[in-house]
């Protein structure tokens, strides 16, 4: 079998997974890559619910609605059942992928129920079979809504969810704060945006959290959770907005390194596009310009959390 490369796109509901998949497809197509979008979201089917046309739609095998009707399950239970059913019937997915071009790049759009990646084993089994039986080199792309990360409690919870996913799936992970273009509409930006990126200052956020009356009595618990995250030291985030081509190109660079595509010898226009961007006087992925474009917060923290 010829080695394939791909992205497993996961995240909580509303994080922008399907929209990201469509935008990444457009970017990669513009770079002359052959790409196939694979819908693994059992609750979405065809053009009615998706912003793209999928090459493979898992709803042709089983859908959330099917499971709810025939197994008398609720929405969450139905998704768990569908994931288990897909893992047990992997031959269907394998056959569908084998019908695609051998050189095609795969983007898997996954369901938004985070328990499928933090607790359930089905997607872990699925990724192992993709790697073992089809030689697909995957990187997990985990999206977290940046507009919901402007509060310390939400951001610490997002870090815990990311760590759980990383440990359970055991794949190279690239974590993104998505929807940066909507960040200025968020309720509040109480701390500098750059604190959320490469090295999140969780201990400071924990102190900020303990100042809120509702969380004050959980100060020791919050401190223990933050220590736990910092001891592992695995979780970091990169900024992402599908409306910003520079950030999309940067994201693709990171993913190419994570899944090994950069070492495949495949030649496309990514290096050319990146070289032009990096030599532009306005090119600045992570500097002050990023915060000025996407955040209302000043570059310095408020005095009460410094």
mmCIF file of C-alpha atoms in Angstrom:
data_model
loop_
_atom_site.group_PDB
_atom_site.id
_atom_site.type_symbol
_atom_site.label_atom_id
_atom_site.label_comp_id
_atom_site.label_asym_id
_atom_site.label_seq_id
_atom_site.Cartn_x
_atom_site.Cartn_y
_atom_site.Cartn_z
ATOM 1 C CA UNK A 1 0.000 0.000 0.000
ATOM 2 C CA UNK A 2 1.122 3.532 -0.771
ATOM 3 C CA UNK A 3 1.524 5.671 2.332
ATOM 4 C CA UNK A 4 -1.298 8.162 2.798
ATOM 5 C CA UNK A 5 -1.473 11.254 4.973
ATOM 6 C CA UNK A 6 -4.400 12.855 6.680
ATOM 7 C CA UNK A 7 -5.973 14.968 9.406
ATOM 8 C CA UNK A 8 -8.430 13.806 12.059
ATOM 9 C CA UNK A 9 -10.394 16.961 12.900
ATOM 10 C CA UNK A 10 -12.027 16.870 16.335
ATOM 11 C CA UNK A 11 -13.351 19.324 18.914
ATOM 12 C CA UNK A 12 -16.388 20.320 20.912
ATOM 13 C CA UNK A 13 -19.678 21.224 19.191
ATOM 14 C CA UNK A 14 -19.523 24.623 17.528
ATOM 15 C CA UNK A 15 -15.723 24.773 17.399
ATOM 16 C CA UNK A 16 -15.841 25.158 13.609
ATOM 17 C CA UNK A 17 -14.696 21.700 12.503
ATOM 18 C CA UNK A 18 -16.712 21.394 9.284
ATOM 19 C CA UNK A 19 -16.006 24.995 8.298
ATOM 20 C CA UNK A 20 -12.303 24.389 8.945
ATOM 21 C CA UNK A 21 -12.385 21.242 6.809
ATOM 22 C CA UNK A 22 -13.933 23.158 3.911
ATOM 23 C CA UNK A 23 -11.382 25.983 4.243
ATOM 24 C CA UNK A 24 -8.445 23.573 4.503
ATOM 25 C CA UNK A 25 -9.717 21.711 1.433
ATOM 26 C CA UNK A 26 -9.782 24.983 -0.533
ATOM 27 C CA UNK A 27 -6.270 25.900 0.640
ATOM 28 C CA UNK A 28 -4.771 22.525 -0.178
ATOM 29 C CA UNK A 29 -6.488 22.419 -3.547
ATOM 30 C CA UNK A 30 -4.989 25.825 -4.353
ATOM 31 C CA UNK A 31 -1.583 24.290 -3.539
ATOM 32 C CA UNK A 32 -2.196 21.549 -6.133
ATOM 33 C CA UNK A 33 -2.720 18.784 -3.589
ATOM 34 C CA UNK A 34 -5.239 16.029 -4.165
ATOM 35 C CA UNK A 35 -7.601 16.060 -1.192
ATOM 36 C CA UNK A 36 -10.642 14.059 -0.134
ATOM 37 C CA UNK A 37 -13.059 15.125 2.609
ATOM 38 C CA UNK A 38 -14.493 12.267 4.643
ATOM 39 C CA UNK A 39 -17.514 12.940 6.825
ATOM 40 C CA UNK A 40 -17.419 10.885 10.012
ATOM 41 C CA UNK A 41 -20.061 13.008 11.745
ATOM 42 C CA UNK A 42 -23.009 10.657 12.153
ATOM 43 C CA UNK A 43 -25.327 13.582 12.809
ATOM 44 C CA UNK A 44 -24.607 15.401 9.528
ATOM 45 C CA UNK A 45 -25.299 14.159 6.044
ATOM 46 C CA UNK A 46 -24.680 15.522 2.570
ATOM 47 C CA UNK A 47 -24.906 19.111 1.401
ATOM 48 C CA UNK A 48 -27.890 19.857 3.658
ATOM 49 C CA UNK A 49 -25.774 19.976 6.841
ATOM 50 C CA UNK A 50 -22.187 20.300 5.596
ATOM 51 C CA UNK A 51 -20.365 23.221 3.948
ATOM 52 C CA UNK A 52 -18.578 20.848 1.577
ATOM 53 C CA UNK A 53 -19.189 17.841 -0.641
ATOM 54 C CA UNK A 54 -17.767 14.746 0.995
ATOM 55 C CA UNK A 55 -15.996 12.019 -0.956
ATOM 56 C CA UNK A 56 -17.123 9.510 1.689
ATOM 57 C CA UNK A 57 -20.117 9.994 3.991
ATOM 58 C CA UNK A 58 -20.384 7.736 7.034
ATOM 59 C CA UNK A 59 -24.140 8.331 7.060
ATOM 60 C CA UNK A 60 -24.310 5.970 4.073
ATOM 61 C CA UNK A 61 -23.366 3.275 6.588
ATOM 62 C CA UNK A 62 -25.141 4.495 9.720
ATOM 63 C CA UNK A 63 -26.464 7.807 10.996
ATOM 64 C CA UNK A 64 -27.359 9.202 14.390
ATOM 65 C CA UNK A 65 -31.024 9.235 13.364
ATOM 66 C CA UNK A 66 -30.853 5.544 12.409
ATOM 67 C CA UNK A 67 -29.471 4.614 15.814
ATOM 68 C CA UNK A 68 -32.038 6.726 17.654
ATOM 69 C CA UNK A 69 -34.953 5.179 15.787
ATOM 70 C CA UNK A 70 -33.889 1.534 15.692
ATOM 71 C CA UNK A 71 -32.142 1.278 19.067
ATOM 72 C CA UNK A 72 -34.349 3.645 21.049
ATOM 73 C CA UNK A 73 -31.381 5.800 22.065
ATOM 74 C CA UNK A 74 -30.991 9.468 22.862
ATOM 75 C CA UNK A 75 -28.737 11.772 20.792
ATOM 76 C CA UNK A 76 -25.545 11.168 22.797
ATOM 77 C CA UNK A 77 -26.078 7.442 23.167
ATOM 78 C CA UNK A 78 -26.790 7.195 19.447
ATOM 79 C CA UNK A 79 -23.451 8.834 18.579
ATOM 80 C CA UNK A 80 -21.609 6.433 20.889
ATOM 81 C CA UNK A 81 -23.400 3.510 19.263
ATOM 82 C CA UNK A 82 -22.556 4.764 15.755
ATOM 83 C CA UNK A 83 -18.872 5.136 16.620
ATOM 84 C CA UNK A 84 -18.755 1.570 17.925
ATOM 85 C CA UNK A 85 -20.646 0.333 14.857
ATOM 86 C CA UNK A 86 -18.171 2.035 12.504
ATOM 87 C CA UNK A 87 -15.172 0.553 14.341
ATOM 88 C CA UNK A 88 -16.741 -2.907 14.137
ATOM 89 C CA UNK A 89 -17.472 -2.431 10.424
ATOM 90 C CA UNK A 90 -14.171 -0.840 9.473
ATOM 91 C CA UNK A 91 -14.129 -2.874 6.257
ATOM 92 C CA UNK A 92 -16.754 -0.482 4.835
ATOM 93 C CA UNK A 93 -14.517 2.555 5.418
ATOM 94 C CA UNK A 94 -11.448 0.689 4.212
ATOM 95 C CA UNK A 95 -13.121 -0.236 0.934
ATOM 96 C CA UNK A 96 -14.343 3.323 0.391
ATOM 97 C CA UNK A 97 -10.867 4.794 0.981
ATOM 98 C CA UNK A 98 -9.215 2.201 -1.280
ATOM 99 C CA UNK A 99 -11.457 3.359 -4.134
ATOM 100 C CA UNK A 100 -9.902 6.831 -3.897
ATOM 101 C CA UNK A 101 -6.663 7.818 -5.577
ATOM 102 C CA UNK A 102 -3.619 6.396 -3.786
ATOM 103 C CA UNK A 103 -1.960 9.822 -3.620
ATOM 104 C CA UNK A 104 -4.967 11.596 -2.148
ATOM 105 C CA UNK A 105 -4.736 13.432 1.179
ATOM 106 C CA UNK A 106 -7.519 12.584 3.648
ATOM 107 C CA UNK A 107 -9.369 15.004 5.925
ATOM 108 C CA UNK A 108 -11.697 13.323 8.426
ATOM 109 C CA UNK A 109 -14.472 15.558 9.800
ATOM 110 C CA UNK A 110 -15.480 14.010 13.120
ATOM 111 C CA UNK A 111 -18.458 14.367 15.485
ATOM 112 C CA UNK A 112 -18.578 17.120 18.073
ATOM 113 C CA UNK A 113 -19.243 14.907 21.106
ATOM 114 C CA UNK A 114 -15.998 15.247 23.049
ATOM 115 C CA UNK A 115 -16.672 12.046 25.044
ATOM 116 C CA UNK A 116 -15.929 10.078 21.891
ATOM 117 C CA UNK A 117 -12.274 11.089 22.267
ATOM 118 C CA UNK A 118 -11.856 11.499 26.029
ATOM 119 C CA UNK A 119 -13.681 8.368 27.240
ATOM 120 C CA UNK A 120 -14.837 6.038 24.467
ATOM 121 C CA UNK A 121 -12.414 3.654 22.741
ATOM 122 C CA UNK A 122 -14.040 3.489 19.295
ATOM 123 C CA UNK A 123 -12.164 6.349 17.623
ATOM 124 C CA UNK A 124 -8.900 5.151 19.140
ATOM 125 C CA UNK A 125 -9.491 1.752 17.548
ATOM 126 C CA UNK A 126 -10.474 3.426 14.290
ATOM 127 C CA UNK A 127 -7.271 5.449 14.040
ATOM 128 C CA UNK A 128 -5.136 2.412 14.830
ATOM 129 C CA UNK A 129 -6.820 0.458 12.015
ATOM 130 C CA UNK A 130 -6.326 3.356 9.605
ATOM 131 C CA UNK A 131 -2.630 3.364 10.429
ATOM 132 C CA UNK A 132 -2.150 -0.404 10.455
ATOM 133 C CA UNK A 133 -4.367 -1.541 7.579
ATOM 134 C CA UNK A 134 -4.211 1.467 5.236
ATOM 135 C CA UNK A 135 -0.889 3.039 6.279
ATOM 136 C CA UNK A 136 -2.545 6.425 6.869
ATOM 137 C CA UNK A 137 -0.254 8.798 8.761
ATOM 138 C CA UNK A 138 -2.617 10.939 10.798
ATOM 139 C CA UNK A 139 -2.307 14.132 12.767
ATOM 140 C CA UNK A 140 -5.126 15.014 15.128
ATOM 141 C CA UNK A 141 -6.331 18.593 14.680
ATOM 142 C CA UNK A 142 -8.201 19.659 17.819
ATOM 143 C CA UNK A 143 -10.186 22.882 17.595
ATOM 144 C CA UNK A 144 -11.187 24.924 20.636
ATOM 145 C CA UNK A 145 -13.471 27.930 20.247
ATOM 146 C CA UNK A 146 -11.374 30.969 21.209
ATOM 147 C CA UNK A 147 -14.493 32.992 22.035
ATOM 148 C CA UNK A 148 -15.278 30.523 24.837
ATOM 149 C CA UNK A 149 -11.709 30.601 26.170
ATOM 150 C CA UNK A 150 -11.718 34.169 27.408
ATOM 151 C CA UNK A 151 -12.747 33.039 30.899
ATOM 152 C CA UNK A 152 -10.174 31.243 33.107
ATOM 153 C CA UNK A 153 -12.512 28.356 34.008
ATOM 154 C CA UNK A 154 -13.320 27.657 30.359
ATOM 155 C CA UNK A 155 -9.701 27.783 29.274
ATOM 156 C CA UNK A 156 -8.494 25.458 32.040
ATOM 157 C CA UNK A 157 -11.305 23.036 31.143
ATOM 158 C CA UNK A 158 -10.267 23.219 27.486
ATOM 159 C CA UNK A 159 -6.706 22.319 28.459
ATOM 160 C CA UNK A 160 -7.936 19.284 30.413
ATOM 161 C CA UNK A 161 -10.074 18.139 27.476
ATOM 162 C CA UNK A 162 -7.133 18.513 25.089
ATOM 163 C CA UNK A 163 -4.846 16.497 27.352
ATOM 164 C CA UNK A 164 -7.437 13.721 27.677
ATOM 165 C CA UNK A 165 -7.799 13.533 23.890
ATOM 166 C CA UNK A 166 -4.056 13.468 23.385
ATOM 167 C CA UNK A 167 -3.600 10.632 25.870
ATOM 168 C CA UNK A 168 -6.539 8.569 24.617
ATOM 169 C CA UNK A 169 -5.957 8.862 20.863
ATOM 170 C CA UNK A 170 -2.137 8.688 21.055
ATOM 171 C CA UNK A 171 -1.684 10.623 17.816
ATOM 172 C CA UNK A 172 0.476 13.619 16.945
ATOM 173 C CA UNK A 173 -1.710 16.541 18.005
ATOM 174 C CA UNK A 174 -1.956 20.123 16.822
ATOM 175 C CA UNK A 175 -4.289 22.207 18.989
ATOM 176 C CA UNK A 176 -5.826 25.395 17.653
ATOM 177 C CA UNK A 177 -7.854 28.241 19.114
ATOM 178 C CA UNK A 178 -10.380 28.693 16.324
ATOM 179 C CA UNK A 179 -12.703 31.540 15.329
ATOM 180 C CA UNK A 180 -10.192 34.272 16.071
ATOM 181 C CA UNK A 181 -12.125 36.541 13.723
ATOM 182 C CA UNK A 182 -15.001 36.429 16.254
ATOM 183 C CA UNK A 183 -12.857 36.979 19.338
ATOM 184 C CA UNK A 184 -13.479 40.722 19.529
ATOM 185 C CA UNK A 185 -17.181 39.956 19.925
ATOM 186 C CA UNK A 186 -16.552 37.817 23.003
ATOM 187 C CA UNK A 187 -17.931 38.975 26.354
ATOM 188 C CA UNK A 188 -14.555 39.860 27.840
ATOM 189 C CA UNK A 189 -10.821 39.639 27.290
ATOM 190 C CA UNK A 190 -9.475 39.772 30.807
ATOM 191 C CA UNK A 191 -5.928 38.679 30.042
ATOM 192 C CA UNK A 192 -3.527 39.059 27.104
ATOM 193 C CA UNK A 193 -4.315 36.838 24.173
ATOM 194 C CA UNK A 194 -0.730 35.622 23.824
ATOM 195 C CA UNK A 195 -1.080 33.990 27.256
ATOM 196 C CA UNK A 196 -3.344 31.396 25.639
ATOM 197 C CA UNK A 197 -0.872 30.292 22.998
ATOM 198 C CA UNK A 198 2.422 28.401 23.145
ATOM 199 C CA UNK A 199 2.965 28.451 26.939
ATOM 200 C CA UNK A 200 -0.339 29.175 28.686
ATOM 201 C CA UNK A 201 0.213 30.750 32.110
ATOM 202 C CA UNK A 202 -2.298 28.519 33.827
ATOM 203 C CA UNK A 203 -1.102 29.216 37.353
ATOM 204 C CA UNK A 204 -1.940 32.903 36.930
ATOM 205 C CA UNK A 205 -5.347 32.031 35.515
ATOM 206 C CA UNK A 206 -5.945 29.712 38.464
ATOM 207 C CA UNK A 207 -5.252 32.577 40.855
ATOM 208 C CA UNK A 208 -7.644 34.768 38.906
ATOM 209 C CA UNK A 209 -10.267 32.041 39.090
ATOM 210 C CA UNK A 210 -9.935 31.713 42.863
ATOM 211 C CA UNK A 211 -10.854 35.396 43.212
ATOM 212 C CA UNK A 212 -14.343 34.714 41.905
ATOM 213 C CA UNK A 213 -16.764 33.911 44.769
ATOM 214 C CA UNK A 214 -18.285 30.868 43.092
ATOM 215 C CA UNK A 215 -14.854 29.253 42.595
ATOM 216 C CA UNK A 216 -13.112 30.433 45.784
ATOM 217 C CA UNK A 217 -13.900 27.269 47.759
ATOM 218 C CA UNK A 218 -12.351 25.156 44.962
ATOM 219 C CA UNK A 219 -8.997 26.938 45.097
ATOM 220 C CA UNK A 220 -7.031 23.819 46.084
ATOM 221 C CA UNK A 221 -8.754 21.725 43.434
ATOM 222 C CA UNK A 222 -8.083 24.316 40.731
ATOM 223 C CA UNK A 223 -4.466 24.574 41.811
ATOM 224 C CA UNK A 224 -4.101 20.769 41.672
ATOM 225 C CA UNK A 225 -5.615 20.627 38.184
ATOM 226 C CA UNK A 226 -3.284 23.334 36.920
ATOM 227 C CA UNK A 227 -0.270 21.584 38.469
ATOM 228 C CA UNK A 228 -1.377 18.370 36.798
ATOM 229 C CA UNK A 229 -1.520 20.093 33.392
ATOM 230 C CA UNK A 230 1.816 21.830 33.846
ATOM 231 C CA UNK A 231 3.521 18.628 34.991
ATOM 232 C CA UNK A 232 2.518 16.930 31.741
ATOM 233 C CA UNK A 233 3.484 20.005 29.727
ATOM 234 C CA UNK A 234 1.912 18.668 26.530
ATOM 235 C CA UNK A 235 -0.863 21.147 25.772
ATOM 236 C CA UNK A 236 -0.279 24.301 23.775
ATOM 237 C CA UNK A 237 -2.392 26.191 21.288
ATOM 238 C CA UNK A 238 -1.861 27.962 18.003
ATOM 239 C CA UNK A 239 -4.138 30.700 16.648
ATOM 240 C CA UNK A 240 -6.495 29.978 13.763
ATOM 241 C CA UNK A 241 -8.968 31.908 11.681
ATOM 242 C CA UNK A 242 -10.205 30.509 8.403
ATOM 243 C CA UNK A 243 -10.553 34.065 7.112
ATOM 244 C CA UNK A 244 -6.814 34.690 7.571
ATOM 245 C CA UNK A 245 -4.830 32.912 4.865
ATOM 246 C CA UNK A 246 -1.547 33.466 6.694
ATOM 247 C CA UNK A 247 -2.806 31.610 9.754
ATOM 248 C CA UNK A 248 -4.197 28.822 7.571
ATOM 249 C CA UNK A 249 -0.844 28.417 5.813
ATOM 250 C CA UNK A 250 0.918 28.355 9.191
ATOM 251 C CA UNK A 251 -1.551 25.747 10.441
ATOM 252 C CA UNK A 252 -0.910 23.541 7.412
ATOM 253 C CA UNK A 253 2.837 23.806 8.015
ATOM 254 C CA UNK A 254 2.398 22.585 11.580
ATOM 255 C CA UNK A 255 0.136 19.718 10.519
ATOM 256 C CA UNK A 256 2.532 18.663 7.741
ATOM 257 C CA UNK A 257 5.278 18.322 10.333
ATOM 258 C CA UNK A 258 3.020 16.445 12.748
ATOM 259 C CA UNK A 259 1.819 13.762 10.316
ATOM 260 C CA UNK A 260 5.114 13.564 8.406
ATOM 261 C CA UNK A 261 3.841 14.873 5.081
ATOM 262 C CA UNK A 262 6.727 17.344 4.978
ATOM 263 C CA UNK A 263 9.124 14.381 4.755
ATOM 264 C CA UNK A 264 7.184 12.537 2.038
ATOM 265 C CA UNK A 265 9.020 14.190 -0.830
ATOM 266 C CA UNK A 266 5.775 15.545 -2.247
ATOM 267 C CA UNK A 267 6.319 18.826 -4.047
ATOM 268 C CA UNK A 268 3.617 21.480 -4.002
ATOM 269 C CA UNK A 269 3.294 25.235 -3.744
ATOM 270 C CA UNK A 270 3.305 25.482 0.061
ATOM 271 C CA UNK A 271 6.999 26.347 0.285
ATOM 272 C CA UNK A 272 6.581 29.002 -2.405
ATOM 273 C CA UNK A 273 3.571 30.552 -0.669
ATOM 274 C CA UNK A 274 5.295 30.431 2.736
ATOM 275 C CA UNK A 275 8.499 32.000 1.392
ATOM 276 C CA UNK A 276 6.585 34.895 -0.125
ATOM 277 C CA UNK A 277 4.611 35.416 3.081
ATOM 278 C CA UNK A 278 7.650 35.307 5.370
ATOM 279 C CA UNK A 279 9.396 37.906 3.254
ATOM 280 C CA UNK A 280 6.437 40.232 3.405
ATOM 281 C CA UNK A 281 6.923 43.254 5.670
ATOM 282 C CA UNK A 282 3.427 42.696 7.084
ATOM 283 C CA UNK A 283 3.929 39.025 7.900
ATOM 284 C CA UNK A 284 3.604 38.389 11.647
ATOM 285 C CA UNK A 285 1.896 35.227 12.909
ATOM 286 C CA UNK A 286 2.410 35.472 16.635
ATOM 287 C CA UNK A 287 3.656 38.992 17.301
ATOM 288 C CA UNK A 288 1.750 42.013 18.625
ATOM 289 C CA UNK A 289 -0.077 42.391 15.326
ATOM 290 C CA UNK A 290 -2.002 39.192 15.940
ATOM 291 C CA UNK A 291 -3.415 40.452 19.221
ATOM 292 C CA UNK A 292 -4.215 43.856 17.775
ATOM 293 C CA UNK A 293 -6.191 42.243 14.958
ATOM 294 C CA UNK A 294 -8.135 39.735 17.005
ATOM 295 C CA UNK A 295 -8.314 40.789 20.660
ATOM 296 C CA UNK A 296 -9.687 43.727 22.612
ATOM 297 C CA UNK A 297 -7.235 43.125 25.435
ATOM 298 C CA UNK A 298 -4.100 45.181 25.961
ATOM 299 C CA UNK A 299 -0.737 43.481 25.619
ATOM 300 C CA UNK A 300 -0.160 43.773 29.361
ATOM 301 C CA UNK A 301 -2.168 41.917 32.023
ATOM 302 C CA UNK A 302 -4.507 43.659 34.399
ATOM 303 C CA UNK A 303 -2.851 44.719 37.621
ATOM 304 C CA UNK A 304 -4.911 42.345 39.728
ATOM 305 C CA UNK A 305 -3.541 39.279 37.971
ATOM 306 C CA UNK A 306 0.044 40.397 37.352
#
